[in-house]
Amino acid sequence: MPTRRTAALLLLLTVLTSCARGGAREGGDPVPSPSAPPRTTAAPSPVADPTDAAWLQLMIPMDEQAVTLLGLAAEKADPRLRAWAARLRSAQTTELAELRRLRDRMGLPDTDLHKGHDMPGMVTAGDLDDARTAEGSAFDRLLVAQIRDHLHQSEQVSRSETTAGTRAEATARARALVTARGEQLADLAALCAGKAADVPEPFACPSDHPV
């Protein structure tokens, strides 16, 4: 069952979709009155489905911020976390490139609609500032807590896209993301339990939002 934070993010996706649909209506051609002759216009170019667009424009900044945080782990994290963070950063960098290509194919702007927003699963500018100044175990706890939340929330919202979206390549990308998140969360759980192949010693992961 989604947590309250997940429910809030799903609600946000619904609101974004509603706004996008409303904006498309308001920006479209005016509805002719019964007495007006029908207008002859060229066929409109295909536009992105609002649900697909809202999901994609949320996932991209979520991944961007997470990749930035994971990049700090190379020098600041406990050695037991570095290999995990490097693998995840590589996977999410590849994922981010695929999401951006999909955004371009859908004709969406590259504007970050969520810049400055504090929402579930989003690593904020303040979180990054805290990570840059944190040292030792304080950094490790922040890293694990933020990335775990990012993985959980992006999985839930992407799962919603798989059923609510309409563009085949968008829903396929969302399904791939859900699968990847399951594997990434399992990887983190193994690390915390001392069952990771390359880190046999358990790492003391934060107890809130258990993996």
mmCIF file with all atom_site columns, C-alpha atoms in Angstrom:
data_model
loop_
_atom_site.group_PDB
_atom_site.id
_atom_site.type_symbol
_atom_site.label_atom_id
_atom_site.label_alt_id
_atom_site.label_comp_id
_atom_site.label_asym_id
_atom_site.label_entity_id
_atom_site.label_seq_id
_atom_site.pdbx_PDB_ins_code
_atom_site.Cartn_x
_atom_site.Cartn_y
_atom_site.Cartn_z
_atom_site.occupancy
_atom_site.B_iso_or_equiv
_atom_site.pdbx_formal_charge
_atom_site.auth_seq_id
_atom_site.auth_comp_id
_atom_site.auth_asym_id
_atom_site.auth_atom_id
_atom_site.pdbx_PDB_model_num
ATOM 1   C CA . MET A 1 1   ? 0.000   0.000   0.000   1.00 0.00 ? 1   MET A CA 1
ATOM 2   C CA . PRO A 1 2   ? 1.434   3.412   -0.870  1.00 0.00 ? 2   PRO A CA 1
ATOM 3   C CA . THR A 1 3   ? 2.674   5.487   2.041   1.00 0.00 ? 3   THR A CA 1
ATOM 4   C CA . ARG A 1 4   ? 1.325   8.959   2.687   1.00 0.00 ? 4   ARG A CA 1
ATOM 5   C CA . ARG A 1 5   ? 4.329   10.416  0.859   1.00 0.00 ? 5   ARG A CA 1
ATOM 6   C CA . THR A 1 6   ? 3.725   8.143   -2.107  1.00 0.00 ? 6   THR A CA 1
ATOM 7   C CA . ALA A 1 7   ? 0.038   9.027   -2.095  1.00 0.00 ? 7   ALA A CA 1
ATOM 8   C CA . ALA A 1 8   ? 0.982   12.693  -2.124  1.00 0.00 ? 8   ALA A CA 1
ATOM 9   C CA . LEU A 1 9   ? 3.218   12.156  -5.134  1.00 0.00 ? 9   LEU A CA 1
ATOM 10  C CA . LEU A 1 10  ? 0.533   10.201  -6.975  1.00 0.00 ? 10  LEU A CA 1
ATOM 11  C CA . LEU A 1 11  ? -1.886  13.021  -6.203  1.00 0.00 ? 11  LEU A CA 1
ATOM 12  C CA . LEU A 1 12  ? 0.622   15.468  -7.639  1.00 0.00 ? 12  LEU A CA 1
ATOM 13  C CA . LEU A 1 13  ? 0.834   13.412  -10.830 1.00 0.00 ? 13  LEU A CA 1
ATOM 14  C CA . THR A 1 14  ? -2.969  13.504  -11.070 1.00 0.00 ? 14  THR A CA 1
ATOM 15  C CA . VAL A 1 15  ? -3.004  17.269  -10.587 1.00 0.00 ? 15  VAL A CA 1
ATOM 16  C CA . LEU A 1 16  ? -0.285  17.768  -13.180 1.00 0.00 ? 16  LEU A CA 1
ATOM 17  C CA . THR A 1 17  ? -2.234  15.649  -15.624 1.00 0.00 ? 17  THR A CA 1
ATOM 18  C CA . SER A 1 18  ? -5.415  17.628  -14.984 1.00 0.00 ? 18  SER A CA 1
ATOM 19  C CA . CYS A 1 19  ? -3.579  20.918  -15.446 1.00 0.00 ? 19  CYS A CA 1
ATOM 20  C CA . ALA A 1 20  ? -2.006  19.684  -18.652 1.00 0.00 ? 20  ALA A CA 1
ATOM 21  C CA . ARG A 1 21  ? -5.385  18.633  -20.016 1.00 0.00 ? 21  ARG A CA 1
ATOM 22  C CA . GLY A 1 22  ? -6.881  21.964  -19.018 1.00 0.00 ? 22  GLY A CA 1
ATOM 23  C CA . GLY A 1 23  ? -4.000  23.850  -20.578 1.00 0.00 ? 23  GLY A CA 1
ATOM 24  C CA . ALA A 1 24  ? -4.379  21.938  -23.807 1.00 0.00 ? 24  ALA A CA 1
ATOM 25  C CA . ARG A 1 25  ? -8.061  22.857  -23.905 1.00 0.00 ? 25  ARG A CA 1
ATOM 26  C CA . GLU A 1 26  ? -7.492  26.494  -23.074 1.00 0.00 ? 26  GLU A CA 1
ATOM 27  C CA . GLY A 1 27  ? -4.737  26.808  -25.632 1.00 0.00 ? 27  GLY A CA 1
ATOM 28  C CA . GLY A 1 28  ? -6.686  25.105  -28.397 1.00 0.00 ? 28  GLY A CA 1
ATOM 29  C CA . ASP A 1 29  ? -8.909  26.595  -31.021 1.00 0.00 ? 29  ASP A CA 1
ATOM 30  C CA . PRO A 1 30  ? -12.089 28.250  -29.730 1.00 0.00 ? 30  PRO A CA 1
ATOM 31  C CA . VAL A 1 31  ? -15.273 26.236  -30.034 1.00 0.00 ? 31  VAL A CA 1
ATOM 32  C CA . PRO A 1 32  ? -17.344 27.758  -32.848 1.00 0.00 ? 32  PRO A CA 1
ATOM 33  C CA . SER A 1 33  ? -20.824 28.998  -32.011 1.00 0.00 ? 33  SER A CA 1
ATOM 34  C CA . PRO A 1 34  ? -23.778 27.220  -33.638 1.00 0.00 ? 34  PRO A CA 1
ATOM 35  C CA . SER A 1 35  ? -24.174 30.072  -36.134 1.00 0.00 ? 35  SER A CA 1
ATOM 36  C CA . ALA A 1 36  ? -20.531 30.223  -37.124 1.00 0.00 ? 36  ALA A CA 1
ATOM 37  C CA . PRO A 1 37  ? -19.416 28.307  -40.220 1.00 0.00 ? 37  PRO A CA 1
ATOM 38  C CA . PRO A 1 38  ? -17.040 25.433  -39.585 1.00 0.00 ? 38  PRO A CA 1
ATOM 39  C CA . ARG A 1 39  ? -13.380 26.399  -39.754 1.00 0.00 ? 39  ARG A CA 1
ATOM 40  C CA . THR A 1 40  ? -11.031 24.638  -42.112 1.00 0.00 ? 40  THR A CA 1
ATOM 41  C CA . THR A 1 41  ? -7.590  24.166  -40.563 1.00 0.00 ? 41  THR A CA 1
ATOM 42  C CA . ALA A 1 42  ? -4.640  21.937  -41.130 1.00 0.00 ? 42  ALA A CA 1
ATOM 43  C CA . ALA A 1 43  ? -4.529  18.749  -39.093 1.00 0.00 ? 43  ALA A CA 1
ATOM 44  C CA . PRO A 1 44  ? -2.759  19.391  -35.787 1.00 0.00 ? 44  PRO A CA 1
ATOM 45  C CA . SER A 1 45  ? 0.558   17.704  -35.123 1.00 0.00 ? 45  SER A CA 1
ATOM 46  C CA . PRO A 1 46  ? 0.466   14.885  -32.563 1.00 0.00 ? 46  PRO A CA 1
ATOM 47  C CA . VAL A 1 47  ? 0.831   16.059  -28.964 1.00 0.00 ? 47  VAL A CA 1
ATOM 48  C CA . ALA A 1 48  ? 1.987   14.182  -25.895 1.00 0.00 ? 48  ALA A CA 1
ATOM 49  C CA . ASP A 1 49  ? -0.642  12.628  -23.677 1.00 0.00 ? 49  ASP A CA 1
ATOM 50  C CA . PRO A 1 50  ? -0.841  14.735  -20.486 1.00 0.00 ? 50  PRO A CA 1
ATOM 51  C CA . THR A 1 51  ? -0.334  11.725  -18.204 1.00 0.00 ? 51  THR A CA 1
ATOM 52  C CA . ASP A 1 52  ? 2.747   10.568  -20.104 1.00 0.00 ? 52  ASP A CA 1
ATOM 53  C CA . ALA A 1 53  ? 4.106   14.112  -20.156 1.00 0.00 ? 53  ALA A CA 1
ATOM 54  C CA . ALA A 1 54  ? 3.505   14.675  -16.431 1.00 0.00 ? 54  ALA A CA 1
ATOM 55  C CA . TRP A 1 55  ? 5.225   11.408  -15.525 1.00 0.00 ? 55  TRP A CA 1
ATOM 56  C CA . LEU A 1 56  ? 8.219   12.064  -17.750 1.00 0.00 ? 56  LEU A CA 1
ATOM 57  C CA . GLN A 1 57  ? 8.668   15.662  -16.619 1.00 0.00 ? 57  GLN A CA 1
ATOM 58  C CA . LEU A 1 58  ? 8.697   14.426  -13.024 1.00 0.00 ? 58  LEU A CA 1
ATOM 59  C CA . MET A 1 59  ? 11.043  11.469  -13.496 1.00 0.00 ? 59  MET A CA 1
ATOM 60  C CA . ILE A 1 60  ? 13.756  13.454  -15.273 1.00 0.00 ? 60  ILE A CA 1
ATOM 61  C CA . PRO A 1 61  ? 14.467  15.962  -12.473 1.00 0.00 ? 61  PRO A CA 1
ATOM 62  C CA . MET A 1 62  ? 14.113  13.183  -9.878  1.00 0.00 ? 62  MET A CA 1
ATOM 63  C CA . ASP A 1 63  ? 16.855  11.209  -11.622 1.00 0.00 ? 63  ASP A CA 1
ATOM 64  C CA . GLU A 1 64  ? 18.995  14.292  -12.219 1.00 0.00 ? 64  GLU A CA 1
ATOM 65  C CA . GLN A 1 65  ? 19.054  15.174  -8.537  1.00 0.00 ? 65  GLN A CA 1
ATOM 66  C CA . ALA A 1 66  ? 19.648  11.575  -7.459  1.00 0.00 ? 66  ALA A CA 1
ATOM 67  C CA . VAL A 1 67  ? 22.584  11.214  -9.862  1.00 0.00 ? 67  VAL A CA 1
ATOM 68  C CA . THR A 1 68  ? 24.146  14.369  -8.432  1.00 0.00 ? 68  THR A CA 1
ATOM 69  C CA . LEU A 1 69  ? 23.837  13.056  -4.876  1.00 0.00 ? 69  LEU A CA 1
ATOM 70  C CA . LEU A 1 70  ? 25.221  9.642   -5.836  1.00 0.00 ? 70  LEU A CA 1
ATOM 71  C CA . GLY A 1 71  ? 28.195  11.379  -7.429  1.00 0.00 ? 71  GLY A CA 1
ATOM 72  C CA . LEU A 1 72  ? 29.209  12.765  -4.040  1.00 0.00 ? 72  LEU A CA 1
ATOM 73  C CA . ALA A 1 73  ? 29.558  9.242   -2.657  1.00 0.00 ? 73  ALA A CA 1
ATOM 74  C CA . ALA A 1 74  ? 32.767  8.542   -4.573  1.00 0.00 ? 74  ALA A CA 1
ATOM 75  C CA . GLU A 1 75  ? 34.782  10.671  -2.144  1.00 0.00 ? 75  GLU A CA 1
ATOM 76  C CA . LYS A 1 76  ? 32.521  11.072  0.897   1.00 0.00 ? 76  LYS A CA 1
ATOM 77  C CA . ALA A 1 77  ? 30.812  7.726   1.514   1.00 0.00 ? 77  ALA A CA 1
ATOM 78  C CA . ASP A 1 78  ? 31.828  4.764   3.619   1.00 0.00 ? 78  ASP A CA 1
ATOM 79  C CA . PRO A 1 79  ? 33.826  2.339   1.429   1.00 0.00 ? 79  PRO A CA 1
ATOM 80  C CA . ARG A 1 80  ? 31.004  -0.194  1.836   1.00 0.00 ? 80  ARG A CA 1
ATOM 81  C CA . LEU A 1 81  ? 28.660  2.228   0.095   1.00 0.00 ? 81  LEU A CA 1
ATOM 82  C CA . ARG A 1 82  ? 30.872  3.415   -2.726  1.00 0.00 ? 82  ARG A CA 1
ATOM 83  C CA . ALA A 1 83  ? 30.547  0.431   -5.068  1.00 0.00 ? 83  ALA A CA 1
ATOM 84  C CA . TRP A 1 84  ? 26.762  0.367   -4.596  1.00 0.00 ? 84  TRP A CA 1
ATOM 85  C CA . ALA A 1 85  ? 26.501  4.110   -5.216  1.00 0.00 ? 85  ALA A CA 1
ATOM 86  C CA . ALA A 1 86  ? 28.706  3.879   -8.316  1.00 0.00 ? 86  ALA A CA 1
ATOM 87  C CA . ARG A 1 87  ? 26.592  1.069   -9.814  1.00 0.00 ? 87  ARG A CA 1
ATOM 88  C CA . LEU A 1 88  ? 23.380  2.920   -9.125  1.00 0.00 ? 88  LEU A CA 1
ATOM 89  C CA . ARG A 1 89  ? 24.735  6.199   -10.475 1.00 0.00 ? 89  ARG A CA 1
ATOM 90  C CA . SER A 1 90  ? 25.784  4.473   -13.713 1.00 0.00 ? 90  SER A CA 1
ATOM 91  C CA . ALA A 1 91  ? 22.368  2.822   -14.099 1.00 0.00 ? 91  ALA A CA 1
ATOM 92  C CA . GLN A 1 92  ? 20.465  6.026   -13.427 1.00 0.00 ? 92  GLN A CA 1
ATOM 93  C CA . THR A 1 93  ? 22.695  8.043   -15.753 1.00 0.00 ? 93  THR A CA 1
ATOM 94  C CA . THR A 1 94  ? 21.810  5.614   -18.552 1.00 0.00 ? 94  THR A CA 1
ATOM 95  C CA . GLU A 1 95  ? 18.149  5.739   -17.554 1.00 0.00 ? 95  GLU A CA 1
ATOM 96  C CA . LEU A 1 96  ? 18.220  9.530   -17.535 1.00 0.00 ? 96  LEU A CA 1
ATOM 97  C CA . ALA A 1 97  ? 19.601  9.641   -21.077 1.00 0.00 ? 97  ALA A CA 1
ATOM 98  C CA . GLU A 1 98  ? 16.778  7.356   -22.245 1.00 0.00 ? 98  GLU A CA 1
ATOM 99  C CA . LEU A 1 99  ? 14.158  9.518   -20.534 1.00 0.00 ? 99  LEU A CA 1
ATOM 100 C CA . ARG A 1 100 ? 15.570  12.653  -22.152 1.00 0.00 ? 100 ARG A CA 1
ATOM 101 C CA . ARG A 1 101 ? 15.493  11.038  -25.594 1.00 0.00 ? 101 ARG A CA 1
ATOM 102 C CA . LEU A 1 102 ? 11.881  10.059  -25.009 1.00 0.00 ? 102 LEU A CA 1
ATOM 103 C CA . ARG A 1 103 ? 11.101  13.628  -23.943 1.00 0.00 ? 103 ARG A CA 1
ATOM 104 C CA . ASP A 1 104 ? 12.611  14.916  -27.194 1.00 0.00 ? 104 ASP A CA 1
ATOM 105 C CA . ARG A 1 105 ? 10.624  12.437  -29.296 1.00 0.00 ? 105 ARG A CA 1
ATOM 106 C CA . MET A 1 106 ? 7.455   13.565  -27.521 1.00 0.00 ? 106 MET A CA 1
ATOM 107 C CA . GLY A 1 107 ? 8.228   17.202  -28.320 1.00 0.00 ? 107 GLY A CA 1
ATOM 108 C CA . LEU A 1 108 ? 8.302   18.300  -24.679 1.00 0.00 ? 108 LEU A CA 1
ATOM 109 C CA . PRO A 1 109 ? 10.372  21.270  -23.463 1.00 0.00 ? 109 PRO A CA 1
ATOM 110 C CA . ASP A 1 110 ? 13.482  20.622  -21.400 1.00 0.00 ? 110 ASP A CA 1
ATOM 111 C CA . THR A 1 111 ? 12.326  23.054  -18.707 1.00 0.00 ? 111 THR A CA 1
ATOM 112 C CA . ASP A 1 112 ? 12.407  21.695  -15.148 1.00 0.00 ? 112 ASP A CA 1
ATOM 113 C CA . LEU A 1 113 ? 8.828   22.241  -14.009 1.00 0.00 ? 113 LEU A CA 1
ATOM 114 C CA . HIS A 1 114 ? 9.655   21.083  -10.481 1.00 0.00 ? 114 HIS A CA 1
ATOM 115 C CA . LYS A 1 115 ? 12.740  23.163  -9.743  1.00 0.00 ? 115 LYS A CA 1
ATOM 116 C CA . GLY A 1 116 ? 12.661  24.312  -6.140  1.00 0.00 ? 116 GLY A CA 1
ATOM 117 C CA . HIS A 1 117 ? 9.802   21.973  -5.218  1.00 0.00 ? 117 HIS A CA 1
ATOM 118 C CA . ASP A 1 118 ? 10.085  19.781  -2.124  1.00 0.00 ? 118 ASP A CA 1
ATOM 119 C CA . MET A 1 119 ? 8.204   16.609  -2.973  1.00 0.00 ? 119 MET A CA 1
ATOM 120 C CA . PRO A 1 120 ? 8.429   12.929  -2.024  1.00 0.00 ? 120 PRO A CA 1
ATOM 121 C CA . GLY A 1 121 ? 11.382  11.197  -3.655  1.00 0.00 ? 121 GLY A CA 1
ATOM 122 C CA . MET A 1 122 ? 12.983  14.403  -4.928  1.00 0.00 ? 122 MET A CA 1
ATOM 123 C CA . VAL A 1 123 ? 16.493  15.215  -3.723  1.00 0.00 ? 123 VAL A CA 1
ATOM 124 C CA . THR A 1 124 ? 16.281  18.977  -3.222  1.00 0.00 ? 124 THR A CA 1
ATOM 125 C CA . ALA A 1 125 ? 18.938  21.655  -3.521  1.00 0.00 ? 125 ALA A CA 1
ATOM 126 C CA . GLY A 1 126 ? 18.886  21.856  0.274   1.00 0.00 ? 126 GLY A CA 1
ATOM 127 C CA . ASP A 1 127 ? 19.493  18.109  0.523   1.00 0.00 ? 127 ASP A CA 1
ATOM 128 C CA . LEU A 1 128 ? 22.495  18.460  -1.774  1.00 0.00 ? 128 LEU A CA 1
ATOM 129 C CA . ASP A 1 129 ? 23.857  21.337  0.303   1.00 0.00 ? 129 ASP A CA 1
ATOM 130 C CA . ASP A 1 130 ? 23.489  19.201  3.427   1.00 0.00 ? 130 ASP A CA 1
ATOM 131 C CA . ALA A 1 131 ? 25.248  16.302  1.698   1.00 0.00 ? 131 ALA A CA 1
ATOM 132 C CA . ARG A 1 132 ? 28.167  18.490  0.637   1.00 0.00 ? 132 ARG A CA 1
ATOM 133 C CA . THR A 1 133 ? 28.770  19.656  4.198   1.00 0.00 ? 133 THR A CA 1
ATOM 134 C CA . ALA A 1 134 ? 28.049  16.335  5.948   1.00 0.00 ? 134 ALA A CA 1
ATOM 135 C CA . GLU A 1 135 ? 30.930  14.059  6.848   1.00 0.00 ? 135 GLU A CA 1
ATOM 136 C CA . GLY A 1 136 ? 31.335  10.448  7.860   1.00 0.00 ? 136 GLY A CA 1
ATOM 137 C CA . SER A 1 137 ? 28.277  8.594   9.101   1.00 0.00 ? 137 SER A CA 1
ATOM 138 C CA . ALA A 1 138 ? 26.102  11.719  8.777   1.00 0.00 ? 138 ALA A CA 1
ATOM 139 C CA . PHE A 1 139 ? 26.708  11.724  5.022   1.00 0.00 ? 139 PHE A CA 1
ATOM 140 C CA . ASP A 1 140 ? 26.119  7.979   4.774   1.00 0.00 ? 140 ASP A CA 1
ATOM 141 C CA . ARG A 1 141 ? 22.777  8.187   6.564   1.00 0.00 ? 141 ARG A CA 1
ATOM 142 C CA . LEU A 1 142 ? 21.659  11.091  4.382   1.00 0.00 ? 142 LEU A CA 1
ATOM 143 C CA . LEU A 1 143 ? 22.742  9.302   1.207   1.00 0.00 ? 143 LEU A CA 1
ATOM 144 C CA . VAL A 1 144 ? 20.954  6.049   2.002   1.00 0.00 ? 144 VAL A CA 1
ATOM 145 C CA . ALA A 1 145 ? 17.772  7.711   3.280   1.00 0.00 ? 145 ALA A CA 1
ATOM 146 C CA . GLN A 1 146 ? 17.439  10.076  0.317   1.00 0.00 ? 146 GLN A CA 1
ATOM 147 C CA . ILE A 1 147 ? 18.229  7.497   -2.350  1.00 0.00 ? 147 ILE A CA 1
ATOM 148 C CA . ARG A 1 148 ? 15.973  4.872   -0.786  1.00 0.00 ? 148 ARG A CA 1
ATOM 149 C CA . ASP A 1 149 ? 13.098  7.376   -0.769  1.00 0.00 ? 149 ASP A CA 1
ATOM 150 C CA . HIS A 1 150 ? 13.884  8.290   -4.377  1.00 0.00 ? 150 HIS A CA 1
ATOM 151 C CA . LEU A 1 151 ? 13.783  4.638   -5.421  1.00 0.00 ? 151 LEU A CA 1
ATOM 152 C CA . HIS A 1 152 ? 10.514  3.936   -3.614  1.00 0.00 ? 152 HIS A CA 1
ATOM 153 C CA . GLN A 1 153 ? 8.660   7.005   -4.833  1.00 0.00 ? 153 GLN A CA 1
ATOM 154 C CA . SER A 1 154 ? 9.810   6.840   -8.449  1.00 0.00 ? 154 SER A CA 1
ATOM 155 C CA . GLU A 1 155 ? 8.811   3.169   -8.530  1.00 0.00 ? 155 GLU A CA 1
ATOM 156 C CA . GLN A 1 156 ? 5.295   3.955   -7.297  1.00 0.00 ? 156 GLN A CA 1
ATOM 157 C CA . VAL A 1 157 ? 4.704   6.847   -9.682  1.00 0.00 ? 157 VAL A CA 1
ATOM 158 C CA . SER A 1 158 ? 6.081   4.836   -12.604 1.00 0.00 ? 158 SER A CA 1
ATOM 159 C CA . ARG A 1 159 ? 3.787   1.958   -11.696 1.00 0.00 ? 159 ARG A CA 1
ATOM 160 C CA . SER A 1 160 ? 0.885   4.413   -11.947 1.00 0.00 ? 160 SER A CA 1
ATOM 161 C CA . GLU A 1 161 ? 2.109   5.498   -15.394 1.00 0.00 ? 161 GLU A CA 1
ATOM 162 C CA . THR A 1 162 ? 2.061   1.893   -16.625 1.00 0.00 ? 162 THR A CA 1
ATOM 163 C CA . THR A 1 163 ? -1.719  1.806   -16.188 1.00 0.00 ? 163 THR A CA 1
ATOM 164 C CA . ALA A 1 164 ? -2.676  5.458   -16.732 1.00 0.00 ? 164 ALA A CA 1
ATOM 165 C CA . GLY A 1 165 ? -0.367  6.361   -19.615 1.00 0.00 ? 165 GLY A CA 1
ATOM 166 C CA . THR A 1 166 ? -1.330  5.958   -23.271 1.00 0.00 ? 166 THR A CA 1
ATOM 167 C CA . ARG A 1 167 ? 1.855   6.272   -25.310 1.00 0.00 ? 167 ARG A CA 1
ATOM 168 C CA . ALA A 1 168 ? 3.327   2.810   -25.813 1.00 0.00 ? 168 ALA A CA 1
ATOM 169 C CA . GLU A 1 169 ? 6.979   3.793   -25.518 1.00 0.00 ? 169 GLU A CA 1
ATOM 170 C CA . ALA A 1 170 ? 6.264   5.836   -22.380 1.00 0.00 ? 170 ALA A CA 1
ATOM 171 C CA . THR A 1 171 ? 4.457   3.004   -20.611 1.00 0.00 ? 171 THR A CA 1
ATOM 172 C CA . ALA A 1 172 ? 7.167   0.573   -21.739 1.00 0.00 ? 172 ALA A CA 1
ATOM 173 C CA . ARG A 1 173 ? 9.821   2.858   -20.281 1.00 0.00 ? 173 ARG A CA 1
ATOM 174 C CA . ALA A 1 174 ? 7.797   3.102   -17.054 1.00 0.00 ? 174 ALA A CA 1
ATOM 175 C CA . ARG A 1 175 ? 7.579   -0.702  -16.813 1.00 0.00 ? 175 ARG A CA 1
ATOM 176 C CA . ALA A 1 176 ? 11.329  -0.961  -17.299 1.00 0.00 ? 176 ALA A CA 1
ATOM 177 C CA . LEU A 1 177 ? 11.830  1.629   -14.586 1.00 0.00 ? 177 LEU A CA 1
ATOM 178 C CA . VAL A 1 178 ? 9.577   -0.275  -12.160 1.00 0.00 ? 178 VAL A CA 1
ATOM 179 C CA . THR A 1 179 ? 11.603  -3.438  -12.777 1.00 0.00 ? 179 THR A CA 1
ATOM 180 C CA . ALA A 1 180 ? 14.875  -1.576  -12.316 1.00 0.00 ? 180 ALA A CA 1
ATOM 181 C CA . ARG A 1 181 ? 13.683  -0.001  -9.082  1.00 0.00 ? 181 ARG A CA 1
ATOM 182 C CA . GLY A 1 182 ? 12.754  -3.397  -7.673  1.00 0.00 ? 182 GLY A CA 1
ATOM 183 C CA . GLU A 1 183 ? 16.258  -4.658  -8.416  1.00 0.00 ? 183 GLU A CA 1
ATOM 184 C CA . GLN A 1 184 ? 17.885  -1.515  -7.033  1.00 0.00 ? 184 GLN A CA 1
ATOM 185 C CA . LEU A 1 185 ? 15.893  -1.680  -3.805  1.00 0.00 ? 185 LEU A CA 1
ATOM 186 C CA . ALA A 1 186 ? 16.799  -5.362  -3.449  1.00 0.00 ? 186 ALA A CA 1
ATOM 187 C CA . ASP A 1 187 ? 20.452  -4.434  -3.950  1.00 0.00 ? 187 ASP A CA 1
ATOM 188 C CA . LEU A 1 188 ? 20.202  -1.856  -1.174  1.00 0.00 ? 188 LEU A CA 1
ATOM 189 C CA . ALA A 1 189 ? 18.400  -4.318  1.109   1.00 0.00 ? 189 ALA A CA 1
ATOM 190 C CA . ALA A 1 190 ? 21.190  -6.850  0.571   1.00 0.00 ? 190 ALA A CA 1
ATOM 191 C CA . LEU A 1 191 ? 23.765  -4.203  1.419   1.00 0.00 ? 191 LEU A CA 1
ATOM 192 C CA . CYS A 1 192 ? 21.957  -3.312  4.641   1.00 0.00 ? 192 CYS A CA 1
ATOM 193 C CA . ALA A 1 193 ? 21.639  -6.990  5.592   1.00 0.00 ? 193 ALA A CA 1
ATOM 194 C CA . GLY A 1 194 ? 25.258  -7.857  4.854   1.00 0.00 ? 194 GLY A CA 1
ATOM 195 C CA . LYS A 1 195 ? 24.245  -10.125 1.976   1.00 0.00 ? 195 LYS A CA 1
ATOM 196 C CA . ALA A 1 196 ? 25.788  -8.127  -0.864  1.00 0.00 ? 196 ALA A CA 1
ATOM 197 C CA . ALA A 1 197 ? 28.421  -10.180 -2.689  1.00 0.00 ? 197 ALA A CA 1
ATOM 198 C CA . ASP A 1 198 ? 31.008  -7.401  -2.571  1.00 0.00 ? 198 ASP A CA 1
ATOM 199 C CA . VAL A 1 199 ? 30.142  -6.151  0.950   1.00 0.00 ? 199 VAL A CA 1
ATOM 200 C CA . PRO A 1 200 ? 29.728  -9.115  3.329   1.00 0.00 ? 200 PRO A CA 1
ATOM 201 C CA . GLU A 1 201 ? 29.658  -6.868  6.405   1.00 0.00 ? 201 GLU A CA 1
ATOM 202 C CA . PRO A 1 202 ? 26.255  -5.249  7.095   1.00 0.00 ? 202 PRO A CA 1
ATOM 203 C CA . PHE A 1 203 ? 25.982  -1.510  6.752   1.00 0.00 ? 203 PHE A CA 1
ATOM 204 C CA . ALA A 1 204 ? 23.888  0.230   9.411   1.00 0.00 ? 204 ALA A CA 1
ATOM 205 C CA . CYS A 1 205 ? 21.163  1.651   7.178   1.00 0.00 ? 205 CYS A CA 1
ATOM 206 C CA . PRO A 1 206 ? 18.675  4.149   8.629   1.00 0.00 ? 206 PRO A CA 1
ATOM 207 C CA . SER A 1 207 ? 15.708  2.326   10.146  1.00 0.00 ? 207 SER A CA 1
ATOM 208 C CA . ASP A 1 208 ? 12.995  4.652   8.819   1.00 0.00 ? 208 ASP A CA 1
ATOM 209 C CA . HIS A 1 209 ? 11.306  3.655   5.534   1.00 0.00 ? 209 HIS A CA 1
ATOM 210 C CA . PRO A 1 210 ? 12.770  0.104   5.655   1.00 0.00 ? 210 PRO A CA 1
ATOM 211 C CA . VAL A 1 211 ? 13.825  -1.380  2.337   1.00 0.00 ? 211 VAL A CA 1
#
